[in-house]
PDB file of C-alpha atoms in Angstrom:
ATOM      1  CA  UNK T   1     -38.071 -24.643 -42.614  1.00  0.00           C
ATOM      2  CA  UNK T   2     -37.059 -28.051 -43.973  1.00  0.00           C
ATOM      3  CA  UNK T   3     -35.577 -28.419 -47.451  1.00  0.00           C
ATOM      4  CA  UNK T   4     -36.258 -31.303 -49.804  1.00  0.00           C
ATOM      5  CA  UNK T   5     -32.990 -33.230 -50.242  1.00  0.00           C
ATOM      6  CA  UNK T   6     -33.005 -32.800 -54.034  1.00  0.00           C
ATOM      7  CA  UNK T   7     -34.117 -29.174 -54.210  1.00  0.00           C
ATOM      8  CA  UNK T   8     -31.519 -26.854 -55.659  1.00  0.00           C
ATOM      9  CA  UNK T   9     -29.132 -29.530 -56.862  1.00  0.00           C
ATOM     10  CA  UNK T  10     -28.273 -30.399 -60.445  1.00  0.00           C
ATOM     11  CA  UNK T  11     -30.147 -33.453 -61.728  1.00  0.00           C
ATOM     12  CA  UNK T  12     -28.215 -36.454 -62.962  1.00  0.00           C
ATOM     13  CA  UNK T  13     -27.997 -37.187 -66.671  1.00  0.00           C
ATOM     14  CA  UNK T  14     -30.503 -40.028 -66.191  1.00  0.00           C
ATOM     15  CA  UNK T  15     -32.961 -37.528 -64.717  1.00  0.00           C
ATOM     16  CA  UNK T  16     -32.506 -35.304 -67.763  1.00  0.00           C
ATOM     17  CA  UNK T  17     -33.671 -38.223 -69.929  1.00  0.00           C
ATOM     18  CA  UNK T  18     -36.221 -39.592 -67.496  1.00  0.00           C
ATOM     19  CA  UNK T  19     -38.601 -40.762 -70.220  1.00  0.00           C
ATOM     20  CA  UNK T  20     -36.009 -42.743 -72.149  1.00  0.00           C
ATOM     21  CA  UNK T  21     -33.721 -45.353 -70.571  1.00  0.00           C
ATOM     22  CA  UNK T  22     -30.438 -45.752 -72.493  1.00  0.00           C
ATOM     23  CA  UNK T  23     -30.688 -42.261 -74.006  1.00  0.00           C
ATOM     24  CA  UNK T  24     -27.331 -40.588 -74.542  1.00  0.00           C
ATOM     25  CA  UNK T  25     -26.318 -36.959 -74.352  1.00  0.00           C
ATOM     26  CA  UNK T  26     -25.347 -35.947 -77.884  1.00  0.00           C
ATOM     27  CA  UNK T  27     -22.743 -33.273 -78.541  1.00  0.00           C
ATOM     28  CA  UNK T  28     -24.849 -31.114 -80.814  1.00  0.00           C
ATOM     29  CA  UNK T  29     -23.731 -27.716 -82.009  1.00  0.00           C
ATOM     30  CA  UNK T  30     -26.119 -26.140 -79.466  1.00  0.00           C
ATOM     31  CA  UNK T  31     -24.588 -28.136 -76.612  1.00  0.00           C
ATOM     32  CA  UNK T  32     -21.027 -27.218 -77.595  1.00  0.00           C
ATOM     33  CA  UNK T  33     -22.051 -23.567 -77.868  1.00  0.00           C
ATOM     34  CA  UNK T  34     -23.643 -23.753 -74.421  1.00  0.00           C
ATOM     35  CA  UNK T  35     -20.421 -25.081 -72.930  1.00  0.00           C
ATOM     36  CA  UNK T  36     -18.394 -22.250 -74.473  1.00  0.00           C
ATOM     37  CA  UNK T  37     -20.930 -19.648 -73.308  1.00  0.00           C
ATOM     38  CA  UNK T  38     -21.219 -20.959 -69.753  1.00  0.00           C
ATOM     39  CA  UNK T  39     -17.427 -21.104 -69.417  1.00  0.00           C
ATOM     40  CA  UNK T  40     -17.267 -17.429 -70.359  1.00  0.00           C
ATOM     41  CA  UNK T  41     -20.089 -16.507 -67.970  1.00  0.00           C
ATOM     42  CA  UNK T  42     -18.450 -18.300 -65.040  1.00  0.00           C
ATOM     43  CA  UNK T  43     -15.099 -16.703 -65.745  1.00  0.00           C
ATOM     44  CA  UNK T  44     -16.683 -13.237 -65.917  1.00  0.00           C
ATOM     45  CA  UNK T  45     -19.057 -13.926 -62.982  1.00  0.00           C
ATOM     46  CA  UNK T  46     -21.773 -12.562 -65.219  1.00  0.00           C
ATOM     47  CA  UNK T  47     -25.375 -13.242 -66.260  1.00  0.00           C
ATOM     48  CA  UNK T  48     -26.593 -15.295 -69.219  1.00  0.00           C
ATOM     49  CA  UNK T  49     -29.981 -15.887 -70.841  1.00  0.00           C
ATOM     50  CA  UNK T  50     -30.617 -19.207 -72.623  1.00  0.00           C
ATOM     51  CA  UNK T  51     -33.983 -18.931 -74.347  1.00  0.00           C
ATOM     52  CA  UNK T  52     -36.190 -20.505 -76.977  1.00  0.00           C
ATOM     53  CA  UNK T  53     -39.368 -22.561 -77.429  1.00  0.00           C
ATOM     54  CA  UNK T  54     -40.150 -25.422 -75.083  1.00  0.00           C
ATOM     55  CA  UNK T  55     -38.528 -28.754 -75.865  1.00  0.00           C
ATOM     56  CA  UNK T  56     -35.426 -27.514 -77.664  1.00  0.00           C
ATOM     57  CA  UNK T  57     -32.910 -28.663 -75.053  1.00  0.00           C
ATOM     58  CA  UNK T  58     -32.151 -25.522 -73.031  1.00  0.00           C
ATOM     59  CA  UNK T  59     -32.373 -27.103 -69.599  1.00  0.00           C
ATOM     60  CA  UNK T  60     -30.503 -30.261 -70.579  1.00  0.00           C
ATOM     61  CA  UNK T  61     -27.690 -28.268 -72.194  1.00  0.00           C
ATOM     62  CA  UNK T  62     -27.295 -25.973 -69.195  1.00  0.00           C
ATOM     63  CA  UNK T  63     -27.518 -28.843 -66.682  1.00  0.00           C
ATOM     64  CA  UNK T  64     -25.014 -31.062 -68.464  1.00  0.00           C
ATOM     65  CA  UNK T  65     -22.555 -28.192 -68.874  1.00  0.00           C
ATOM     66  CA  UNK T  66     -22.741 -27.241 -65.213  1.00  0.00           C
ATOM     67  CA  UNK T  67     -22.384 -30.872 -64.129  1.00  0.00           C
ATOM     68  CA  UNK T  68     -19.026 -30.738 -65.894  1.00  0.00           C
ATOM     69  CA  UNK T  69     -17.873 -27.232 -64.999  1.00  0.00           C
ATOM     70  CA  UNK T  70     -19.354 -26.369 -61.606  1.00  0.00           C
ATOM     71  CA  UNK T  71     -21.223 -29.305 -60.031  1.00  0.00           C
ATOM     72  CA  UNK T  72     -20.563 -28.403 -56.387  1.00  0.00           C
ATOM     73  CA  UNK T  73     -21.290 -24.685 -56.555  1.00  0.00           C
ATOM     74  CA  UNK T  74     -24.449 -24.660 -58.715  1.00  0.00           C
ATOM     75  CA  UNK T  75     -27.893 -24.049 -57.212  1.00  0.00           C
ATOM     76  CA  UNK T  76     -31.047 -24.400 -59.322  1.00  0.00           C
ATOM     77  CA  UNK T  77     -34.395 -22.743 -58.733  1.00  0.00           C
ATOM     78  CA  UNK T  78     -37.622 -23.578 -60.566  1.00  0.00           C
ATOM     79  CA  UNK T  79     -40.089 -20.788 -59.876  1.00  0.00           C
ATOM     80  CA  UNK T  80     -43.407 -21.057 -61.673  1.00  0.00           C
ATOM     81  CA  UNK T  81     -46.571 -18.969 -61.997  1.00  0.00           C
ATOM     82  CA  UNK T  82     -45.219 -15.444 -61.874  1.00  0.00           C
ATOM     83  CA  UNK T  83     -42.788 -15.625 -58.940  1.00  0.00           C
ATOM     84  CA  UNK T  84     -42.427 -12.514 -56.800  1.00  0.00           C
ATOM     85  CA  UNK T  85     -39.222 -11.352 -55.087  1.00  0.00           C
ATOM     86  CA  UNK T  86     -40.570 -13.076 -51.977  1.00  0.00           C
ATOM     87  CA  UNK T  87     -40.753 -16.378 -53.892  1.00  0.00           C
ATOM     88  CA  UNK T  88     -37.170 -15.924 -55.088  1.00  0.00           C
ATOM     89  CA  UNK T  89     -35.959 -15.193 -51.553  1.00  0.00           C
ATOM     90  CA  UNK T  90     -37.582 -18.341 -50.212  1.00  0.00           C
ATOM     91  CA  UNK T  91     -36.383 -20.389 -53.185  1.00  0.00           C
ATOM     92  CA  UNK T  92     -32.802 -19.321 -52.541  1.00  0.00           C
ATOM     93  CA  UNK T  93     -33.150 -19.975 -48.810  1.00  0.00           C
ATOM     94  CA  UNK T  94     -34.288 -23.504 -49.601  1.00  0.00           C
ATOM     95  CA  UNK T  95     -31.748 -24.183 -52.371  1.00  0.00           C
ATOM     96  CA  UNK T  96     -28.833 -22.912 -50.275  1.00  0.00           C
ATOM     97  CA  UNK T  97     -30.043 -25.021 -47.334  1.00  0.00           C
ATOM     98  CA  UNK T  98     -29.787 -22.183 -44.864  1.00  0.00           C
ATOM     99  CA  UNK T  99     -30.452 -23.105 -41.234  1.00  0.00           C
ATOM    100  CA  UNK T 100     -33.369 -21.969 -39.108  1.00  0.00           C
ATOM    101  CA  UNK T 101     -36.438 -20.124 -40.327  1.00  0.00           C
ATOM    102  CA  UNK T 102     -36.489 -17.518 -43.123  1.00  0.00           C
ATOM    103  CA  UNK T 103     -36.474 -13.905 -41.901  1.00  0.00           C
ATOM    104  CA  UNK T 104     -39.894 -12.277 -42.021  1.00  0.00           C
ATOM    105  CA  UNK T 105     -38.805  -8.799 -43.070  1.00  0.00           C
ATOM    106  CA  UNK T 106     -37.537  -8.373 -46.652  1.00  0.00           C
ATOM    107  CA  UNK T 107     -34.624  -6.132 -45.659  1.00  0.00           C
ATOM    108  CA  UNK T 108     -33.373  -8.722 -43.158  1.00  0.00           C
ATOM    109  CA  UNK T 109     -33.913 -11.520 -45.658  1.00  0.00           C
ATOM    110  CA  UNK T 110     -31.922  -9.665 -48.328  1.00  0.00           C
ATOM    111  CA  UNK T 111     -29.084  -8.980 -45.895  1.00  0.00           C
ATOM    112  CA  UNK T 112     -28.913 -12.685 -45.018  1.00  0.00           C
ATOM    113  CA  UNK T 113     -28.865 -13.783 -48.668  1.00  0.00           C
ATOM    114  CA  UNK T 114     -26.253 -11.238 -49.655  1.00  0.00           C
ATOM    115  CA  UNK T 115     -24.016 -12.256 -46.755  1.00  0.00           C
ATOM    116  CA  UNK T 116     -24.265 -15.926 -47.744  1.00  0.00           C
ATOM    117  CA  UNK T 117     -23.753 -15.173 -51.446  1.00  0.00           C
ATOM    118  CA  UNK T 118     -20.600 -13.229 -50.553  1.00  0.00           C
ATOM    119  CA  UNK T 119     -18.956 -16.196 -48.827  1.00  0.00           C
ATOM    120  CA  UNK T 120     -17.818 -18.017 -51.972  1.00  0.00           C
ATOM    121  CA  UNK T 121     -18.437 -18.023 -55.700  1.00  0.00           C
ATOM    122  CA  UNK T 122     -21.733 -19.689 -56.640  1.00  0.00           C
ATOM    123  CA  UNK T 123     -23.688 -20.272 -59.837  1.00  0.00           C
ATOM    124  CA  UNK T 124     -27.423 -19.606 -59.570  1.00  0.00           C
ATOM    125  CA  UNK T 125     -29.676 -21.106 -62.246  1.00  0.00           C
ATOM    126  CA  UNK T 126     -33.210 -19.833 -62.696  1.00  0.00           C
ATOM    127  CA  UNK T 127     -34.980 -22.500 -64.739  1.00  0.00           C
ATOM    128  CA  UNK T 128     -38.400 -21.957 -66.359  1.00  0.00           C
ATOM    129  CA  UNK T 129     -37.533 -18.253 -66.398  1.00  0.00           C
ATOM    130  CA  UNK T 130     -40.348 -17.536 -68.876  1.00  0.00           C
ATOM    131  CA  UNK T 131     -42.574 -17.237 -65.789  1.00  0.00           C
ATOM    132  CA  UNK T 132     -40.488 -14.403 -64.395  1.00  0.00           C
ATOM    133  CA  UNK T 133     -41.970 -10.912 -64.326  1.00  0.00           C
ATOM    134  CA  UNK T 134     -40.045  -7.673 -64.601  1.00  0.00           C
ATOM    135  CA  UNK T 135     -39.974  -7.360 -60.801  1.00  0.00           C
ATOM    136  CA  UNK T 136     -38.603 -10.891 -60.530  1.00  0.00           C
ATOM    137  CA  UNK T 137     -35.762 -10.143 -62.936  1.00  0.00           C
ATOM    138  CA  UNK T 138     -35.143  -6.884 -61.109  1.00  0.00           C
ATOM    139  CA  UNK T 139     -34.647  -8.825 -57.876  1.00  0.00           C
ATOM    140  CA  UNK T 140     -32.041 -11.072 -59.494  1.00  0.00           C
ATOM    141  CA  UNK T 141     -30.308  -7.941 -60.782  1.00  0.00           C
ATOM    142  CA  UNK T 142     -30.414  -6.473 -57.267  1.00  0.00           C
ATOM    143  CA  UNK T 143     -28.544  -9.510 -55.923  1.00  0.00           C
ATOM    144  CA  UNK T 144     -26.031  -9.576 -58.754  1.00  0.00           C
ATOM    145  CA  UNK T 145     -25.374  -5.824 -58.628  1.00  0.00           C
ATOM    146  CA  UNK T 146     -24.446  -5.884 -54.953  1.00  0.00           C
ATOM    147  CA  UNK T 147     -20.700  -5.334 -54.788  1.00  0.00           C
ATOM    148  CA  UNK T 148     -20.239  -8.014 -52.127  1.00  0.00           C
ATOM    149  CA  UNK T 149     -22.060 -10.951 -53.724  1.00  0.00           C
ATOM    150  CA  UNK T 150     -19.935 -13.436 -55.664  1.00  0.00           C
ATOM    151  CA  UNK T 151     -22.278 -15.041 -58.194  1.00  0.00           C
ATOM    152  CA  UNK T 152     -23.017 -15.849 -61.796  1.00  0.00           C
ATOM    153  CA  UNK T 153     -26.656 -16.173 -62.869  1.00  0.00           C
ATOM    154  CA  UNK T 154     -28.039 -18.250 -65.734  1.00  0.00           C
ATOM    155  CA  UNK T 155     -31.650 -17.813 -66.854  1.00  0.00           C
ATOM    156  CA  UNK T 156     -33.127 -20.665 -68.913  1.00  0.00           C
ATOM    157  CA  UNK T 157     -36.594 -20.062 -70.274  1.00  0.00           C
ATOM    158  CA  UNK T 158     -38.996 -19.588 -73.139  1.00  0.00           C
ATOM    159  CA  UNK T 159     -39.240 -16.663 -75.513  1.00  0.00           C
ATOM    160  CA  UNK T 160     -41.065 -14.538 -72.935  1.00  0.00           C
ATOM    161  CA  UNK T 161     -37.899 -14.562 -70.843  1.00  0.00           C
ATOM    162  CA  UNK T 162     -36.080 -12.899 -73.743  1.00  0.00           C
ATOM    163  CA  UNK T 163     -38.892 -10.412 -74.394  1.00  0.00           C
ATOM    164  CA  UNK T 164     -39.146  -9.221 -70.771  1.00  0.00           C
ATOM    165  CA  UNK T 165     -35.400  -8.766 -70.440  1.00  0.00           C
ATOM    166  CA  UNK T 166     -35.019  -7.000 -73.782  1.00  0.00           C
ATOM    167  CA  UNK T 167     -37.816  -4.537 -72.970  1.00  0.00           C
ATOM    168  CA  UNK T 168     -35.891  -3.240 -69.950  1.00  0.00           C
ATOM    169  CA  UNK T 169     -32.550  -1.618 -70.861  1.00  0.00           C
ATOM    170  CA  UNK T 170     -31.270  -1.760 -67.271  1.00  0.00           C
ATOM    171  CA  UNK T 171     -31.826  -5.516 -67.239  1.00  0.00           C
ATOM    172  CA  UNK T 172     -30.775  -6.271 -70.815  1.00  0.00           C
ATOM    173  CA  UNK T 173     -27.519  -4.368 -70.469  1.00  0.00           C
ATOM    174  CA  UNK T 174     -26.467  -6.670 -67.648  1.00  0.00           C
ATOM    175  CA  UNK T 175     -26.899  -9.893 -69.637  1.00  0.00           C
ATOM    176  CA  UNK T 176     -23.417 -10.870 -70.771  1.00  0.00           C
ATOM    177  CA  UNK T 177     -24.423 -13.646 -73.182  1.00  0.00           C
ATOM    178  CA  UNK T 178     -27.690 -14.377 -74.979  1.00  0.00           C
ATOM    179  CA  UNK T 179     -28.109 -17.856 -76.455  1.00  0.00           C
ATOM    180  CA  UNK T 180     -31.126 -18.732 -78.540  1.00  0.00           C
ATOM    181  CA  UNK T 181     -32.087 -22.405 -78.820  1.00  0.00           C
ATOM    182  CA  UNK T 182     -33.668 -23.493 -82.082  1.00  0.00           C
ATOM    183  CA  UNK T 183     -34.899 -26.764 -83.534  1.00  0.00           C
ATOM    184  CA  UNK T 184     -32.300 -29.362 -84.506  1.00  0.00           C
ATOM    185  CA  UNK T 185     -31.141 -28.402 -88.030  1.00  0.00           C
ATOM    186  CA  UNK T 186     -32.146 -30.771 -90.807  1.00  0.00           C
ATOM    187  CA  UNK T 187     -28.493 -31.454 -91.563  1.00  0.00           C
ATOM    188  CA  UNK T 188     -27.973 -32.724 -87.990  1.00  0.00           C
ATOM    189  CA  UNK T 189     -31.124 -34.810 -87.564  1.00  0.00           C
ATOM    190  CA  UNK T 190     -29.834 -38.168 -88.801  1.00  0.00           C
ATOM    191  CA  UNK T 191     -26.468 -38.266 -86.969  1.00  0.00           C
ATOM    192  CA  UNK T 192     -27.890 -36.706 -83.786  1.00  0.00           C
ATOM    193  CA  UNK T 193     -30.880 -39.030 -83.509  1.00  0.00           C
ATOM    194  CA  UNK T 194     -28.856 -42.116 -84.446  1.00  0.00           C
ATOM    195  CA  UNK T 195     -26.536 -41.313 -81.521  1.00  0.00           C
ATOM    196  CA  UNK T 196     -29.390 -40.372 -79.154  1.00  0.00           C
ATOM    197  CA  UNK T 197     -30.705 -43.896 -78.535  1.00  0.00           C
ATOM    198  CA  UNK T 198     -29.822 -47.448 -79.680  1.00  0.00           C
ATOM    199  CA  UNK T 199     -33.178 -47.993 -81.432  1.00  0.00           C
ATOM    200  CA  UNK T 200     -32.229 -45.379 -84.048  1.00  0.00           C
ATOM    201  CA  UNK T 201     -28.758 -46.740 -84.816  1.00  0.00           C
ATOM    202  CA  UNK T 202     -30.094 -49.310 -87.311  1.00  0.00           C
ATOM    203  CA  UNK T 203     -33.153 -47.361 -88.429  1.00  0.00           C
ATOM    204  CA  UNK T 204     -33.578 -46.396 -92.075  1.00  0.00           C
ATOM    205  CA  UNK T 205     -32.263 -42.801 -92.347  1.00  0.00           C
ATOM    206  CA  UNK T 206     -35.203 -41.884 -94.582  1.00  0.00           C
ATOM    207  CA  UNK T 207     -37.602 -43.005 -91.844  1.00  0.00           C
ATOM    208  CA  UNK T 208     -35.795 -40.774 -89.323  1.00  0.00           C
ATOM    209  CA  UNK T 209     -36.219 -37.821 -91.698  1.00  0.00           C
ATOM    210  CA  UNK T 210     -39.891 -38.660 -92.188  1.00  0.00           C
ATOM    211  CA  UNK T 211     -40.542 -38.805 -88.430  1.00  0.00           C
ATOM    212  CA  UNK T 212     -38.912 -35.423 -88.001  1.00  0.00           C
ATOM    213  CA  UNK T 213     -41.066 -33.929 -90.766  1.00  0.00           C
ATOM    214  CA  UNK T 214     -44.297 -35.508 -89.536  1.00  0.00           C
ATOM    215  CA  UNK T 215     -44.038 -35.390 -85.747  1.00  0.00           C
ATOM    216  CA  UNK T 216     -40.772 -34.346 -84.080  1.00  0.00           C
ATOM    217  CA  UNK T 217     -40.118 -31.068 -85.948  1.00  0.00           C
ATOM    218  CA  UNK T 218     -36.572 -30.750 -84.639  1.00  0.00           C
ATOM    219  CA  UNK T 219     -37.644 -30.813 -81.000  1.00  0.00           C
ATOM    220  CA  UNK T 220     -35.624 -32.978 -78.609  1.00  0.00           C
ATOM    221  CA  UNK T 221     -38.641 -33.315 -76.344  1.00  0.00           C
ATOM    222  CA  UNK T 222     -40.754 -34.664 -79.202  1.00  0.00           C
ATOM    223  CA  UNK T 223     -37.978 -37.056 -80.168  1.00  0.00           C
ATOM    224  CA  UNK T 224     -37.721 -38.238 -76.537  1.00  0.00           C
ATOM    225  CA  UNK T 225     -41.463 -38.929 -76.408  1.00  0.00           C
ATOM    226  CA  UNK T 226     -41.462 -40.849 -79.687  1.00  0.00           C
ATOM    227  CA  UNK T 227     -38.357 -42.785 -78.651  1.00  0.00           C
ATOM    228  CA  UNK T 228     -39.987 -43.787 -75.362  1.00  0.00           C
ATOM    229  CA  UNK T 229     -43.135 -44.999 -77.161  1.00  0.00           C
ATOM    230  CA  UNK T 230     -41.188 -46.928 -79.783  1.00  0.00           C
ATOM    231  CA  UNK T 231     -38.990 -48.540 -77.119  1.00  0.00           C
ATOM    232  CA  UNK T 232     -42.168 -49.782 -75.456  1.00  0.00           C
ATOM    233  CA  UNK T 233     -43.557 -50.899 -78.795  1.00  0.00           C
ATOM    234  CA  UNK T 234     -40.423 -52.867 -79.651  1.00  0.00           C
ATOM    235  CA  UNK T 235     -40.578 -54.614 -76.290  1.00  0.00           C
ATOM    236  CA  UNK T 236     -44.261 -55.502 -76.730  1.00  0.00           C
ATOM    237  CA  UNK T 237     -43.912 -56.849 -80.267  1.00  0.00           C
ATOM    238  CA  UNK T 238     -40.482 -58.437 -79.906  1.00  0.00           C
ATOM    239  CA  UNK T 239     -39.336 -56.552 -82.995  1.00  0.00           C
ATOM    240  CA  UNK T 240     -35.653 -55.805 -83.437  1.00  0.00           C
ATOM    241  CA  UNK T 241     -35.960 -52.666 -85.528  1.00  0.00           C
ATOM    242  CA  UNK T 242     -38.154 -49.586 -85.887  1.00  0.00           C
ATOM    243  CA  UNK T 243     -40.546 -49.990 -88.822  1.00  0.00           C
ATOM    244  CA  UNK T 244     -43.110 -47.780 -90.514  1.00  0.00           C
ATOM    245  CA  UNK T 245     -45.881 -49.863 -88.926  1.00  0.00           C
ATOM    246  CA  UNK T 246     -44.464 -49.332 -85.444  1.00  0.00           C
ATOM    247  CA  UNK T 247     -44.075 -45.622 -86.114  1.00  0.00           C
ATOM    248  CA  UNK T 248     -47.731 -45.487 -87.141  1.00  0.00           C
ATOM    249  CA  UNK T 249     -48.654 -47.116 -83.819  1.00  0.00           C
ATOM    250  CA  UNK T 250     -46.591 -44.481 -81.967  1.00  0.00           C
ATOM    251  CA  UNK T 251     -48.325 -41.704 -83.924  1.00  0.00           C
ATOM    252  CA  UNK T 252     -51.686 -43.021 -82.733  1.00  0.00           C
ATOM    253  CA  UNK T 253     -50.565 -42.316 -79.165  1.00  0.00           C
ATOM    254  CA  UNK T 254     -49.516 -38.714 -79.828  1.00  0.00           C
ATOM    255  CA  UNK T 255     -52.326 -37.483 -82.027  1.00  0.00           C
ATOM    256  CA  UNK T 256     -52.086 -33.703 -82.360  1.00  0.00           C
ATOM    257  CA  UNK T 257     -48.347 -33.536 -81.662  1.00  0.00           C
TER     258      UNK T 257
END
């Protein structure tokens, strides 16, 4: 079984902002909180759930924190469409770059994974965890509960991730830290967005507020999309600054946002 070279690794900061060249990671309150929480989780070798609506910066915050704290021992899995324990086993086999072919029998597969996960401390990140079912979470708990494995686990996902875990006391009781991601607070919008990308540094603060009210709604993903469109618009028109007219052009591209 061959592994893709990039599978399981942490993305670079540029990959986190793939839509927007020159975008900068901004030290928001949510990002600073994530760093504190992840530090505690790694120290305790525990489990954490970072949850909230799509586009609010969960994955970027977790990735950037782990790039700083544990870049060489972090392994990321993205398991979509209701992953089963079998999917998790194969995802771990691939992310850990284990040699040979995966065992066919679950009991042998689990023994192999537990042996490997007992060799040294590792951080396992389950991204897009909103797709995880109860049985999927139970499998992660099974690995973490084993007295020989040496791991911390971070789930990053939508609200369904929180709901599934909270419904099951045996699962919820094992989550050391819960962190909810919310929209960027109104009081942070202007300084955060001005620092996010050079095109906003000279923009009228009132226009930034208006864009947030009309289209971005405190979502980093929405802001990234609008920033990418406006960067293209500035290049096409030769303009030096974001204007209301250019914003209107960007809105025409994201109707319904």
